[in-house]
Amino acid sequence: MSDLKSSAMTHLLDRAERQKFFLFLERANSAIFADAFPQLLLYEHSKQKELQLRRHLPVFRISRFMAPIWESFIEEPHSPLLTTALIINEQRMLQERILKRTGHGENPPQA
């Protein structure tokens, strides 16, 4: 986000456009944190207290897509699969919560 103040970006976008882009990135970062942090925190608690992860995922609005991934990871830890699934989940979530709601992504700008 600090790159928005670089000389390259000041040549590409005016101040108002950089501010709008910054706010967009800030919303996206906040949404990612709000989605990923509860998953990681819940996983940490499940290790310590042997909680059933699947039962608690809906409480934190964690997608159904992630439930079997987490269960698989708990049974047989495989970090690349979990990492890839988290990235796919975050991309989908950003598409639904940020891009579609703000009108970004429906008609991408033409080059």
PDB file of N, CA and C in Angstrom, residues 61-98:
ATOM      1  N   ARG A  61     -18.495 -17.670  10.772  1.00  0.00           N
ATOM      2  CA  ARG A  61     -18.803 -17.427   9.354  1.00  0.00           C
ATOM      3  C   ARG A  61     -17.677 -17.878   8.421  1.00  0.00           C
ATOM      4  N   ILE A  62     -17.072 -18.974   8.781  1.00  0.00           N
ATOM      5  CA  ILE A  62     -16.019 -19.554   7.951  1.00  0.00           C
ATOM      6  C   ILE A  62     -16.692 -20.417   6.896  1.00  0.00           C
ATOM      7  N   SER A  63     -16.270 -20.264   5.665  1.00  0.00           N
ATOM      8  CA  SER A  63     -16.953 -20.904   4.545  1.00  0.00           C
ATOM      9  C   SER A  63     -16.976 -22.429   4.655  1.00  0.00           C
ATOM     10  N   ARG A  64     -18.013 -23.004   4.044  1.00  0.00           N
ATOM     11  CA  ARG A  64     -18.134 -24.468   4.017  1.00  0.00           C
ATOM     12  C   ARG A  64     -16.983 -25.085   3.237  1.00  0.00           C
ATOM     13  N   PHE A  65     -16.432 -24.339   2.305  1.00  0.00           N
ATOM     14  CA  PHE A  65     -15.288 -24.808   1.526  1.00  0.00           C
ATOM     15  C   PHE A  65     -14.108 -25.166   2.434  1.00  0.00           C
ATOM     16  N   MET A  66     -13.906 -24.395   3.490  1.00  0.00           N
ATOM     17  CA  MET A  66     -12.747 -24.585   4.355  1.00  0.00           C
ATOM     18  C   MET A  66     -12.919 -25.700   5.379  1.00  0.00           C
ATOM     19  N   ALA A  67     -14.143 -26.067   5.702  1.00  0.00           N
ATOM     20  CA  ALA A  67     -14.361 -27.096   6.737  1.00  0.00           C
ATOM     21  C   ALA A  67     -13.639 -28.400   6.426  1.00  0.00           C
ATOM     22  N   PRO A  68     -13.815 -29.007   5.247  1.00  0.00           N
ATOM     23  CA  PRO A  68     -13.101 -30.266   4.994  1.00  0.00           C
ATOM     24  C   PRO A  68     -11.590 -30.070   4.876  1.00  0.00           C
ATOM     25  N   ILE A  69     -11.172 -28.890   4.454  1.00  0.00           N
ATOM     26  CA  ILE A  69      -9.729 -28.614   4.364  1.00  0.00           C
ATOM     27  C   ILE A  69      -9.123 -28.631   5.760  1.00  0.00           C
ATOM     28  N   TRP A  70      -9.788 -27.951   6.696  1.00  0.00           N
ATOM     29  CA  TRP A  70      -9.273 -27.930   8.068  1.00  0.00           C
ATOM     30  C   TRP A  70      -9.292 -29.324   8.686  1.00  0.00           C
ATOM     31  N   GLU A  71     -10.359 -30.070   8.467  1.00  0.00           N
ATOM     32  CA  GLU A  71     -10.436 -31.428   9.016  1.00  0.00           C
ATOM     33  C   GLU A  71      -9.326 -32.305   8.456  1.00  0.00           C
ATOM     34  N   SER A  72      -9.075 -32.184   7.177  1.00  0.00           N
ATOM     35  CA  SER A  72      -7.986 -32.936   6.551  1.00  0.00           C
ATOM     36  C   SER A  72      -6.644 -32.523   7.143  1.00  0.00           C
ATOM     37  N   PHE A  73      -6.471 -31.222   7.343  1.00  0.00           N
ATOM     38  CA  PHE A  73      -5.212 -30.708   7.883  1.00  0.00           C
ATOM     39  C   PHE A  73      -4.992 -31.199   9.314  1.00  0.00           C
ATOM     40  N   ILE A  74      -6.051 -31.261  10.098  1.00  0.00           N
ATOM     41  CA  ILE A  74      -5.923 -31.728  11.480  1.00  0.00           C
ATOM     42  C   ILE A  74      -5.526 -33.203  11.511  1.00  0.00           C
ATOM     43  N   GLU A  75      -6.113 -34.002  10.623  1.00  0.00           N
ATOM     44  CA  GLU A  75      -5.790 -35.428  10.568  1.00  0.00           C
ATOM     45  C   GLU A  75      -4.388 -35.674  10.029  1.00  0.00           C
ATOM     46  N   GLU A  76      -4.037 -34.932   8.982  1.00  0.00           N
ATOM     47  CA  GLU A  76      -2.731 -35.114   8.350  1.00  0.00           C
ATOM     48  C   GLU A  76      -2.235 -33.750   7.859  1.00  0.00           C
ATOM     49  N   PRO A  77      -1.448 -33.067   8.706  1.00  0.00           N
ATOM     50  CA  PRO A  77      -0.991 -31.725   8.345  1.00  0.00           C
ATOM     51  C   PRO A  77      -0.256 -31.696   6.998  1.00  0.00           C
ATOM     52  N   HIS A  78      -0.753 -30.860   6.119  1.00  0.00           N
ATOM     53  CA  HIS A  78      -0.151 -30.668   4.795  1.00  0.00           C
ATOM     54  C   HIS A  78      -0.259 -29.170   4.494  1.00  0.00           C
ATOM     55  N   SER A  79       0.761 -28.436   4.876  1.00  0.00           N
ATOM     56  CA  SER A  79       0.728 -26.973   4.788  1.00  0.00           C
ATOM     57  C   SER A  79       0.461 -26.438   3.390  1.00  0.00           C
ATOM     58  N   PRO A  80       1.067 -27.000   2.320  1.00  0.00           N
ATOM     59  CA  PRO A  80       0.786 -26.442   0.985  1.00  0.00           C
ATOM     60  C   PRO A  80      -0.700 -26.508   0.613  1.00  0.00           C
ATOM     61  N   LEU A  81      -1.383 -27.589   0.968  1.00  0.00           N
ATOM     62  CA  LEU A  81      -2.808 -27.695   0.672  1.00  0.00           C
ATOM     63  C   LEU A  81      -3.592 -26.646   1.458  1.00  0.00           C
ATOM     64  N   LEU A  82      -3.302 -26.520   2.728  1.00  0.00           N
ATOM     65  CA  LEU A  82      -4.003 -25.533   3.556  1.00  0.00           C
ATOM     66  C   LEU A  82      -3.742 -24.122   3.037  1.00  0.00           C
ATOM     67  N   THR A  83      -2.506 -23.814   2.726  1.00  0.00           N
ATOM     68  CA  THR A  83      -2.163 -22.485   2.222  1.00  0.00           C
ATOM     69  C   THR A  83      -2.897 -22.188   0.921  1.00  0.00           C
ATOM     70  N   THR A  84      -2.892 -23.139   0.000  1.00  0.00           N
ATOM     71  CA  THR A  84      -3.585 -22.957  -1.279  1.00  0.00           C
ATOM     72  C   THR A  84      -5.081 -22.771  -1.062  1.00  0.00           C
ATOM     73  N   ALA A  85      -5.666 -23.573  -0.193  1.00  0.00           N
ATOM     74  CA  ALA A  85      -7.105 -23.462   0.087  1.00  0.00           C
ATOM     75  C   ALA A  85      -7.436 -22.115   0.722  1.00  0.00           C
ATOM     76  N   LEU A  86      -6.596 -21.646   1.638  1.00  0.00           N
ATOM     77  CA  LEU A  86      -6.836 -20.340   2.257  1.00  0.00           C
ATOM     78  C   LEU A  86      -6.783 -19.231   1.207  1.00  0.00           C
ATOM     79  N   ILE A  87      -5.844 -19.309   0.290  1.00  0.00           N
ATOM     80  CA  ILE A  87      -5.728 -18.298  -0.763  1.00  0.00           C
ATOM     81  C   ILE A  87      -6.967 -18.329  -1.661  1.00  0.00           C
ATOM     82  N   ILE A  88      -7.380 -19.520  -2.068  1.00  0.00           N
ATOM     83  CA  ILE A  88      -8.583 -19.640  -2.910  1.00  0.00           C
ATOM     84  C   ILE A  88      -9.794 -19.094  -2.163  1.00  0.00           C
ATOM     85  N   ASN A  89      -9.910 -19.434  -0.897  1.00  0.00           N
ATOM     86  CA  ASN A  89     -11.026 -18.966  -0.084  1.00  0.00           C
ATOM     87  C   ASN A  89     -11.027 -17.443   0.024  1.00  0.00           C
ATOM     88  N   GLU A  90      -9.863 -16.858   0.253  1.00  0.00           N
ATOM     89  CA  GLU A  90      -9.779 -15.394   0.375  1.00  0.00           C
ATOM     90  C   GLU A  90     -10.102 -14.718  -0.952  1.00  0.00           C
ATOM     91  N   GLN A  91      -9.637 -15.288  -2.061  1.00  0.00           N
ATOM     92  CA  GLN A  91      -9.949 -14.709  -3.369  1.00  0.00           C
ATOM     93  C   GLN A  91     -11.452 -14.733  -3.629  1.00  0.00           C
ATOM     94  N   ARG A  92     -12.092 -15.842  -3.312  1.00  0.00           N
ATOM     95  CA  ARG A  92     -13.538 -15.952  -3.486  1.00  0.00           C
ATOM     96  C   ARG A  92     -14.265 -14.960  -2.586  1.00  0.00           C
ATOM     97  N   MET A  93     -13.831 -14.882  -1.358  1.00  0.00           N
ATOM     98  CA  MET A  93     -14.451 -13.975  -0.408  1.00  0.00           C
ATOM     99  C   MET A  93     -14.303 -12.527  -0.873  1.00  0.00           C
ATOM    100  N   LEU A  94     -13.117 -12.150  -1.352  1.00  0.00           N
ATOM    101  CA  LEU A  94     -12.917 -10.785  -1.849  1.00  0.00           C
ATOM    102  C   LEU A  94     -13.803 -10.513  -3.060  1.00  0.00           C
ATOM    103  N   GLN A  95     -13.926 -11.490  -3.924  1.00  0.00           N
ATOM    104  CA  GLN A  95     -14.796 -11.339  -5.098  1.00  0.00           C
ATOM    105  C   GLN A  95     -16.228 -11.043  -4.658  1.00  0.00           C
ATOM    106  N   GLU A  96     -16.708 -11.819  -3.682  1.00  0.00           N
ATOM    107  CA  GLU A  96     -18.092 -11.667  -3.232  1.00  0.00           C
ATOM    108  C   GLU A  96     -18.304 -10.418  -2.385  1.00  0.00           C
ATOM    109  N   ARG A  97     -17.445 -10.182  -1.426  1.00  0.00           N
ATOM    110  CA  ARG A  97     -17.676  -9.107  -0.455  1.00  0.00           C
ATOM    111  C   ARG A  97     -17.177  -7.736  -0.895  1.00  0.00           C
ATOM    112  N   ILE A  98     -16.124  -7.708  -1.685  1.00  0.00           N
ATOM    113  CA  ILE A  98     -15.521  -6.416  -2.025  1.00  0.00           C
ATOM    114  C   ILE A  98     -15.792  -6.039  -3.479  1.00  0.00           C
TER     115      ILE A  98
END
